[in-house]
Structures are given as structure tokens and as C-alpha cells.
Coordinates of C-alpha atoms in Angstrom, one line a residue:
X1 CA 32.6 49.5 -40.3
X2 CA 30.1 46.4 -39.7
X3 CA 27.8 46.8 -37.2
X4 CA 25.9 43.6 -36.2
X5 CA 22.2 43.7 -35.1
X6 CA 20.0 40.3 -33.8
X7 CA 16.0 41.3 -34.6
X8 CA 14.1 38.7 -33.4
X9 CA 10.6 37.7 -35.0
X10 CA 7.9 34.9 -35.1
X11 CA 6.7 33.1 -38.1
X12 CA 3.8 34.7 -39.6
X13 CA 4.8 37.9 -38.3
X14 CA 5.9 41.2 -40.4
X15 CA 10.0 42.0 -38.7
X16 CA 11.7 44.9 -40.3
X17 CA 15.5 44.6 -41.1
X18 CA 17.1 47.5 -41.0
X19 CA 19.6 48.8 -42.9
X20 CA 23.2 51.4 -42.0
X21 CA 21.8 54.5 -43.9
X22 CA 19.1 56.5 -44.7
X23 CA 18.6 58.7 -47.5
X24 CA 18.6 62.5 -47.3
X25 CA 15.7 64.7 -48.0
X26 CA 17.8 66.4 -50.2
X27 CA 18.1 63.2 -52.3
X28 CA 16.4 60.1 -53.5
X29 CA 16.7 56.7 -54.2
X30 CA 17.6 57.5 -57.7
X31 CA 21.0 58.5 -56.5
X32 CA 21.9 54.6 -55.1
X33 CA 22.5 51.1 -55.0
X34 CA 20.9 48.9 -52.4
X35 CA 21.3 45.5 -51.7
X36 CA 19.8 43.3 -49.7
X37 CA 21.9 39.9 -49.1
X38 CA 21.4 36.8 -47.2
X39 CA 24.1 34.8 -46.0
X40 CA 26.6 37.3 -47.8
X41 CA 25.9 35.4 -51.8
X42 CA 21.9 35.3 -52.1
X43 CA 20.1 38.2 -53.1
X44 CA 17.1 38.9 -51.2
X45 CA 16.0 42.7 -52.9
X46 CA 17.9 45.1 -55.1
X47 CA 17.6 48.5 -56.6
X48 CA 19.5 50.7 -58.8
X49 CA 18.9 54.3 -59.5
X50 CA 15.2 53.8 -57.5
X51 CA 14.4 51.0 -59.6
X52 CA 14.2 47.5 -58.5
X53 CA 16.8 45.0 -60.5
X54 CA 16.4 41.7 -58.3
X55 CA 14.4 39.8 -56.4
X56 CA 14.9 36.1 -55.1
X57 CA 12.1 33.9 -55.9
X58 CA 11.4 32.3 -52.3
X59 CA 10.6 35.9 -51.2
X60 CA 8.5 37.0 -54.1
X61 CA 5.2 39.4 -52.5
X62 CA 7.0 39.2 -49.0
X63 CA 9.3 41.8 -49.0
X64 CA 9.7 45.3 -49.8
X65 CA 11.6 48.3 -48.9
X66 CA 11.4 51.2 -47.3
X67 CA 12.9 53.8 -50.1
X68 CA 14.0 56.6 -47.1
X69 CA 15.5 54.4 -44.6
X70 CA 16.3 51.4 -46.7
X71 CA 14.1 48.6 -44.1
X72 CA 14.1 45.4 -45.6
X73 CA 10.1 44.7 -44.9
X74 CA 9.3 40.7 -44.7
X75 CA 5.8 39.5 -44.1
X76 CA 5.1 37.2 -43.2
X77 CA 8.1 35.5 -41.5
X78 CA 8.9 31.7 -42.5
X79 CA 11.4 29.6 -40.4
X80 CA 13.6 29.2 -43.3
X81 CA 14.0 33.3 -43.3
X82 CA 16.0 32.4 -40.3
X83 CA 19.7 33.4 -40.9
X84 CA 21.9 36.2 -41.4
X85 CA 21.3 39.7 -43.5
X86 CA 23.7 42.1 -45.3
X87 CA 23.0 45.4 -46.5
X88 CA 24.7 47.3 -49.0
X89 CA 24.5 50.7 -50.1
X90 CA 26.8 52.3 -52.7
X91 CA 26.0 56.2 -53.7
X92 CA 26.1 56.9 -57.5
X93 CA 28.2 60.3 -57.6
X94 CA 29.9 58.8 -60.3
X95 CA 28.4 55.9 -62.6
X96 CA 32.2 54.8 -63.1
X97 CA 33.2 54.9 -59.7
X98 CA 30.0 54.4 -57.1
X99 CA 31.0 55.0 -53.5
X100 CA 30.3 52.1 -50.6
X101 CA 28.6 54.1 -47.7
X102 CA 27.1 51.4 -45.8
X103 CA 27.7 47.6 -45.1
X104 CA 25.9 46.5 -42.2
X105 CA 24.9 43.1 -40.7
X106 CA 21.6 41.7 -39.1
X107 CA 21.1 38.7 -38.2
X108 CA 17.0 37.6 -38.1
X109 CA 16.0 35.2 -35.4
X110 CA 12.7 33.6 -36.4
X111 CA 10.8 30.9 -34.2
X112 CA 7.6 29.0 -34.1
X113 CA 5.9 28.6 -31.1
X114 CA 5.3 25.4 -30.0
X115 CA 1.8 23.5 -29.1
X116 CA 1.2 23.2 -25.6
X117 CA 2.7 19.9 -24.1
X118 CA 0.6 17.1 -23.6
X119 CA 1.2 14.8 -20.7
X120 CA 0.2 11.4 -20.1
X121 CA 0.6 9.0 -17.9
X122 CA 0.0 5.0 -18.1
X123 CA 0.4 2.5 -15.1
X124 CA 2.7 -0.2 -15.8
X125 CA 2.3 -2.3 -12.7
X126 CA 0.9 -1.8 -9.1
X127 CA 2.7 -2.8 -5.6
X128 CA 0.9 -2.3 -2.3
X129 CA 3.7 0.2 -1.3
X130 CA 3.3 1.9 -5.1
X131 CA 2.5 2.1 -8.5
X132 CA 5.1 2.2 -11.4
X133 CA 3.8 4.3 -14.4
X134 CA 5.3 5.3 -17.6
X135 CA 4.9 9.3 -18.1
X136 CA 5.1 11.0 -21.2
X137 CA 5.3 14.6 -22.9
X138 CA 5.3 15.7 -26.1
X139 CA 5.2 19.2 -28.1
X140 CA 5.3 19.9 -31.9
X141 CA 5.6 22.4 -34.4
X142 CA 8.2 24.9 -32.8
X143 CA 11.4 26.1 -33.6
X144 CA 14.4 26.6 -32.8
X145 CA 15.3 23.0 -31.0
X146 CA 13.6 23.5 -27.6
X147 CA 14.4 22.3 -24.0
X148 CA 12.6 20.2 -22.1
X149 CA 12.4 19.8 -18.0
X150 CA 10.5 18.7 -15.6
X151 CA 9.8 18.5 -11.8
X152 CA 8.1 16.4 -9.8
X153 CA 6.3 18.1 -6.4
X154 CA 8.5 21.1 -7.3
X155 CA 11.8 18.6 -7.4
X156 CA 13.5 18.9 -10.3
X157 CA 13.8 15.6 -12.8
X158 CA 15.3 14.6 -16.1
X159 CA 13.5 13.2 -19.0
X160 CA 14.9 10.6 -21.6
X161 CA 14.1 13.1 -24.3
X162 CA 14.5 12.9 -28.1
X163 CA 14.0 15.8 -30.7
X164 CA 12.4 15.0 -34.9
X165 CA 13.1 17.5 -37.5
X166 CA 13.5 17.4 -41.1
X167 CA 16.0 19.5 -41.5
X168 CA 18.0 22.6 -39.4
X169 CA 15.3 25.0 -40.3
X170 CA 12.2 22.9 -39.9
X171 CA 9.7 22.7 -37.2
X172 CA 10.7 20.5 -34.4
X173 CA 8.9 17.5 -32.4
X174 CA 9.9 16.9 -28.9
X175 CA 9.2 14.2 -26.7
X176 CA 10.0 13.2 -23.0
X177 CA 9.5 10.1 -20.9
X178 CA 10.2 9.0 -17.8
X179 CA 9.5 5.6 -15.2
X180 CA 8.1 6.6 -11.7
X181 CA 7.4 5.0 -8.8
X182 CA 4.3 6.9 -7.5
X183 CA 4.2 6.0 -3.5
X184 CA 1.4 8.9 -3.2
X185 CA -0.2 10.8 -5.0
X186 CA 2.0 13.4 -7.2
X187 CA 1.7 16.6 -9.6
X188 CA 4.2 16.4 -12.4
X189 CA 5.1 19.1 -14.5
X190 CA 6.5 19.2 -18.2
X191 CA 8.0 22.6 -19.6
X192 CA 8.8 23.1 -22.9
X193 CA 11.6 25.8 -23.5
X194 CA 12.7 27.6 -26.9
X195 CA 14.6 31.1 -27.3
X196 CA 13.3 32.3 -23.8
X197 CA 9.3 31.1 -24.3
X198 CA 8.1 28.5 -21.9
X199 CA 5.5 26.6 -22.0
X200 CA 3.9 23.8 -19.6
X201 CA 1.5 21.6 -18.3
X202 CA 0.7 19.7 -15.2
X203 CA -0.5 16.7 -14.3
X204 CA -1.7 14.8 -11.3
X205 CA -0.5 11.6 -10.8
X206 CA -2.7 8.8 -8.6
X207 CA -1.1 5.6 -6.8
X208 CA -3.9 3.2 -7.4
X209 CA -2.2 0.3 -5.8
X210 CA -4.0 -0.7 -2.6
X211 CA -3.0 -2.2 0.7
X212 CA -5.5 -5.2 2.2
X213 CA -4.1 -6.3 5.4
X214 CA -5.4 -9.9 5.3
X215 CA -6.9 -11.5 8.6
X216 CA -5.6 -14.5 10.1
X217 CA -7.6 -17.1 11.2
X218 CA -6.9 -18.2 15.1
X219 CA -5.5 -21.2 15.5
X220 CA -7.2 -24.9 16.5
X221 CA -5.9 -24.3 19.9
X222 CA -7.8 -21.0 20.6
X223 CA -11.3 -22.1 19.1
X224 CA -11.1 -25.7 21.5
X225 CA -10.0 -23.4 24.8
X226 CA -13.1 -20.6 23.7
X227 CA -15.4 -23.7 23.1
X228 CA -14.8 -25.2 26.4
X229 CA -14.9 -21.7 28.1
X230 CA -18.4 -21.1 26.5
X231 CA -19.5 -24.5 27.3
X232 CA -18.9 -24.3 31.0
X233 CA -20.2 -20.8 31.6
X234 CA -23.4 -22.2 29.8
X235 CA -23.3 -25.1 32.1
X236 CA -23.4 -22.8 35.0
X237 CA -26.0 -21.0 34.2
X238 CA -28.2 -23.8 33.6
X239 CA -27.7 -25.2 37.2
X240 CA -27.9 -21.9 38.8
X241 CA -31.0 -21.0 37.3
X242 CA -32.4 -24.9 38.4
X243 CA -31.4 -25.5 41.7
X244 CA -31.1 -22.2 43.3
X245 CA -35.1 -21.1 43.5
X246 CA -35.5 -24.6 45.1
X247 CA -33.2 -24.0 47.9
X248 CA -34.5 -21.0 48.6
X249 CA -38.5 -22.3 48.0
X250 CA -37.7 -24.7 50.7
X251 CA -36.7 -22.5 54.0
X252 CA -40.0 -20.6 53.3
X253 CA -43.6 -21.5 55.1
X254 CA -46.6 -22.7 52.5
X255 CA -48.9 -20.5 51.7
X256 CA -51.7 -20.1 54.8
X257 CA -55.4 -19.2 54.6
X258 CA -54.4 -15.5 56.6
X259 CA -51.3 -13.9 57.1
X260 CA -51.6 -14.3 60.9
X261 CA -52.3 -17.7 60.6
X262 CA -49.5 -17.7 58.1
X263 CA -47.2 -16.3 60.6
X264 CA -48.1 -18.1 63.7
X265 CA -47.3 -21.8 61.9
X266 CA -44.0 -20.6 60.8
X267 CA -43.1 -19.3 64.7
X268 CA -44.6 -22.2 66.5
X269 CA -41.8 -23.8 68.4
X270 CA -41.1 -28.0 67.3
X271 CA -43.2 -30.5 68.8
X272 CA -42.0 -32.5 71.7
X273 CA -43.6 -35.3 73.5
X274 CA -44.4 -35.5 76.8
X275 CA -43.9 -38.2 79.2
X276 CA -46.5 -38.7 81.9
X277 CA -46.1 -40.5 84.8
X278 CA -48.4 -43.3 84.0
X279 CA -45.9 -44.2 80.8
X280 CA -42.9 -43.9 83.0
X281 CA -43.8 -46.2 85.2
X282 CA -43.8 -49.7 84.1

């Protein structure tokens, strides 16, 4: 019966493959014929009567096997290991006539992690209600083809995103880009997803556009009525300070030599003539 098993490994890694039968104590691996296959037609290992009779070129001094429980050994993992595995085990009771007592599948799930994205951001052109900026992220060197979001202030957003690889089983370059108009300042976050791995980076994005309220110069009509208003007030207090100690000067007595003196002058009732009899009479 197949049996189909996912192991899951990282490149430059040692990931064991194993196989649908191990061998008794009672025997050894004298008594079979393994084989190890990859995608069903390329010969990764093989043995006959506990000696080894293949060996594929690409996996020369990476692989070996485990001669109890027949593990396929790989060390260390490549990307292009990635794929699926078939072992084979027929048991030599009879040269003539081996029996099949094991055909099982694995299937070998190999990434590469990818470098941690790098964001950057670039101010296209400034507004005094915002600034419009060109963000980027970008991650290389990973595998399988990754996924790449992003949020802005924890809301979610899309990037225009485009993937570079040389082939299916190659490392793979990602990167993302997006226009933003920044009206304050914002964190924005790039994540980098591949075969349930994340990785991500933040960065904090500044409005730099600035906001001068210019003043407005009053009009002709306003400077002529504050003129005239500053004029006259002047005016006032020119006169005021002129004529009123004068006024005031002039009800008061002149200085005497005593303050008696002084006091009697200033009470002394207003001369009057007096008429006599002698210049009455004419």
C-alpha cells in the first residue's frame, strides 16, 4: 500500500527520509534490495545484497543510509532536493523471484529562509496638508515563493509586488511598493511570508510638509484711520500738558515772605473806593 509522508527541512540542514521497513535482527541487509528514487525514474541510492550498486551524481558525499531502518540520510539540504521520494524494498528469498515488501512515498519540503526585509521610503512631493512618498520592501534569497503584506498603523494594505527567480527551484527575490499619502506621521510594516515563517520590519514614516499661515498686511484704509487716531491722541496730550498747570498757576497767591503774610493777602477782601463828602459835593 503507498503511504505518503511530507518531512519538511531547511537548506543546509541534515532531514532524514524514511523509508516503509526495517530490517529484522534476525537478518541483514544482505538479504535485500533498496532503492531510493526521486520523482519515481532518478536514482538517488541503491543497494543489493548490503552492497551499494548506485548513486546519483548531484548527491555524491550527501547521502547515506541507515542499513537497519533503511533512512535515506541527506546533509546538507539543497533547494533543488526539493521534490518527491520513493522507497523500494524487495526481499531476496529467491534470487529468481525477489519479493516487493515495501513501496512508500515521501515527499521532502525544503526552504531557504529569507533575508530580513528592508524598507525604505523616499518623498516624492510635499503638500501642506501631506506628503506623498514612494515606499519600498524587498527580501532575497528564500524559497519557496513567499507572500508579502503589509499594514499601515495596524490597517491592512496591498503592495504592487513582483517575485525574480531563475528557475522553480531557485532562490527567490521579492519586492513590494506602494504610493502613500502621509498626512501624519505613520509606522509601516512589511512581512515577508514563506511555508509558515514570517518575517518583518517596521518603519516610521514622517510628513515633512509644513503649514505657514502667511500674514496679511492691513489695508490703506486701516493704517490712514490708526494714523489719525494716534495723531490726535498725541495732540491732546501736548495741550493738556501746556495749558492746564497754567490755569491752575493762576488762581493761586504768589509766593509771600511768611506764610501768615502769605495767607492774609490772599483773604484780604477787593479794594473799594470811598467817596467823601468833600468829592460829592461839587
Amino acid at each position: 500500500a503507498l503511504e505518503k509522508k511530507v518531512v519538511e527541512s531547511k537548506v543546509g540542514e541534515k532531514v532524514g527520509l524514511p523509508c516503509c521497513h526495517e530490517i529484522p535482527s534476525s537478518e541483514s541487509l544482505r538479504n535485500y534490495r533498496v532503492y531510493w528514487q526521486k520523482n519515481t525514474t532518478e536514482v538517488v541510492l541503491a543497494y543489493a545484497e548490503g552492497e551499494k550498486i548506485s548513486k546519483h551524481k548531484r548527491y555524491e558525499n550527501r547521502t547515506e543510509m541507515d542499513s537497519r531502518n533503511l533512512t535515506l540520510w541527506i546533509s546538507p539540504v539543497e533547494i533543488l532536493d526539493n521534490g518527491p521520494y520513493q522507497c523500494v524494498v524487495q526481499h531476496l528469498r529467491f534470487l529468481q523471484n525477489p519479493v516487493v515488501v515495501c513501496d512508500k512515498s515521501v515527499a521532502l519540503f525544503v526552504t531557504a529562509d529569507f533575508s530580513k526585509p528592508n524598507v525604505t521610503a523616499e518623498a516624492s512631493a510635499n503638500s501642506c496638508e501631506s506628503t506623498e512618498m514612494v515606499v519600498r520592501c524587498s527580501s532575497h534569497g528564500g524559497f519557496p515563493k513567499p507572500q508579502i503584506s503589509g499594514a499601515l498603523n495596524n490597517e491592512s494594505v496591498v503592495w504592487n509586488a513582483s517575485w525574480v527567480s531563475e528557475s522553480s527551484l531557485s532562490p527567490y527575490n521579492v519586492t513590494g511598493k506602494l504610493r502613500l499619502n502621509v498626512t501624519k506621521d505613520a509606522s509601516i510594516t512589511c512581512s515577508i511570508e514563506y511555508n509558515g515563517f514570517v518575517k518583518s520590519t517596521s518603519l516610521l514614516l514622517k510628513k515633512t510638509g509644513i503649514c505657514i499661515v502667511p500674514t496679511v498686511p492691513p489695508s490703506y484704509n486701516v493704517i490712514t484711520a490708526s494714523s489719525i487716531i494716534i495723531v490726535i491722541f498725541l495732540l491732546a496730550i501736548t495741550l493738556a500738558a501746556r495749558y492746564l498747570p497754567r490755569r491752575v498757576c493762576s488762581r493761586c497767591c504768589k509766593p509771600q515772605d511768611s506764610v501768615e503774610e502769605g495767607l492774609k493777602e490772599c483773604t484780604k477782601p477787593p479794594m473799594s473806593f470811598k467817596v467823601t463828602s468833600e468829592t460829592s459835593s461839587v
